[in-house]
């Protein structure tokens, strides 16, 4: 009877040892998984920070481009005003010049007509 009890005790001890080894193995695997998750989480945080930085840079670049576009639009408006001012000076000059050219042509053709009539 003691022999059976001793065998049962040895079996129970072996079972406990196997359970302990299995528990140790599960704990090791869980720790490995936890380390993987921590590593993945750290990489995700780094990527998030990188993306946030890139978004900030893109927003700053967009703002700078918008500021440049507004400045260029203001310069264009200034150039248009200046061109309109120059037109207000040049247009009357052109009208006067055209009038003089027409008068000169008329006078020249009239003079040529007289010369032609007088010479015949």
XYZ file of C-alpha atoms in Angstrom:
120
model
C 0.000 0.000 0.000
C 2.860 2.361 0.772
C 4.387 1.394 -2.520
C 1.198 2.449 -4.341
C 1.019 5.627 -2.324
C 4.630 6.373 -3.158
C 3.935 5.775 -6.883
C 0.884 8.017 -6.746
C 2.950 10.639 -4.956
C 5.698 10.398 -7.602
C 3.069 10.620 -10.371
C 1.522 13.651 -8.701
C 4.942 15.250 -8.304
C 5.776 14.547 -11.946
C 2.414 16.018 -12.994
C 3.099 19.119 -10.905
C 6.551 19.457 -12.473
C 5.066 19.085 -15.975
C 2.401 21.680 -15.147
C 5.095 24.018 -13.808
C 7.184 23.563 -16.949
C 4.135 24.178 -19.130
C 3.277 27.274 -17.079
C 6.885 28.501 -17.407
C 6.708 27.950 -21.158
C 3.399 29.834 -21.407
C 4.834 32.684 -19.317
C 7.889 32.861 -21.602
C 5.668 32.953 -24.697
C 3.445 35.606 -23.124
C 6.515 37.720 -22.281
C 7.783 37.374 -25.864
C 4.378 38.439 -27.206
C 4.287 41.359 -24.777
C 7.726 42.473 -25.979
C 6.544 42.243 -29.605
C 3.454 44.291 -28.802
C 5.545 46.884 -26.952
C 7.924 47.100 -29.909
C 5.004 47.434 -32.352
C 3.426 50.095 -30.133
C 6.693 52.060 -29.979
C 7.016 51.876 -33.790
C 3.408 53.014 -34.172
C 4.043 55.983 -31.861
C 7.163 56.916 -33.842
C 5.251 56.636 -37.124
C 2.403 58.727 -35.714
C 4.837 61.412 -34.583
C 6.556 61.352 -37.971
C 3.231 61.709 -39.769
C 2.182 64.540 -37.469
C 5.471 66.308 -38.183
C 4.988 65.811 -41.924
C 1.427 67.136 -41.686
C 2.712 70.203 -39.828
C 5.383 70.747 -42.500
C 2.763 70.345 -45.236
C 0.453 72.816 -43.491
C 3.307 75.309 -43.116
C 4.240 74.856 -46.775
C 0.610 75.292 -47.812
C 0.371 78.481 -45.748
C 3.592 79.804 -47.290
C 2.289 79.016 -50.781
C -1.006 80.762 -50.039
C 0.890 83.799 -48.732
C 3.007 83.814 -51.908
C -0.088 83.533 -54.084
C -1.717 86.464 -52.255
C 1.451 88.535 -52.674
C 1.598 87.674 -56.387
C -2.078 88.567 -56.811
C -1.409 91.930 -55.152
C 1.537 92.512 -57.504
C -0.635 91.603 -60.498
C -3.298 94.085 -59.366
C -0.582 96.734 -58.973
C 0.728 95.997 -62.471
C -2.793 96.169 -63.891
C -3.330 99.569 -62.258
C -0.005 100.777 -63.610
C -0.867 99.446 -67.086
C -4.227 101.216 -66.948
C -2.456 104.417 -65.924
C -0.028 104.065 -68.828
C -2.928 103.363 -71.196
C -4.597 106.583 -70.104
C -1.429 108.400 -71.207
C -0.629 106.348 -74.326
C -4.156 106.137 -75.796
C -4.550 109.904 -76.258
C -1.028 110.024 -77.712
C -1.945 107.293 -80.179
C -5.133 109.109 -81.164
C -3.179 112.335 -81.660
C -0.464 110.524 -83.577
C -2.990 108.775 -85.803
C -4.665 112.131 -86.453
C -1.367 113.727 -87.422
C -0.365 110.787 -89.611
C -3.725 110.930 -91.376
C -3.394 114.694 -91.802
C 0.158 114.288 -93.132
C -0.970 111.593 -95.548
C -3.870 113.755 -96.688
C -1.578 116.751 -97.149
C 1.056 114.616 -98.924
C -1.497 113.143 -101.324
C -2.982 116.609 -101.918
C 0.473 118.051 -102.578
C 1.287 115.188 -104.921
C -1.981 115.818 -106.713
C -1.069 119.488 -107.256
C 2.405 118.600 -108.441
C 0.953 116.079 -110.824
C -1.627 118.557 -112.124
C 0.890 121.410 -112.364
C 3.451 119.303 -114.108
C 1.050 118.055 -116.793
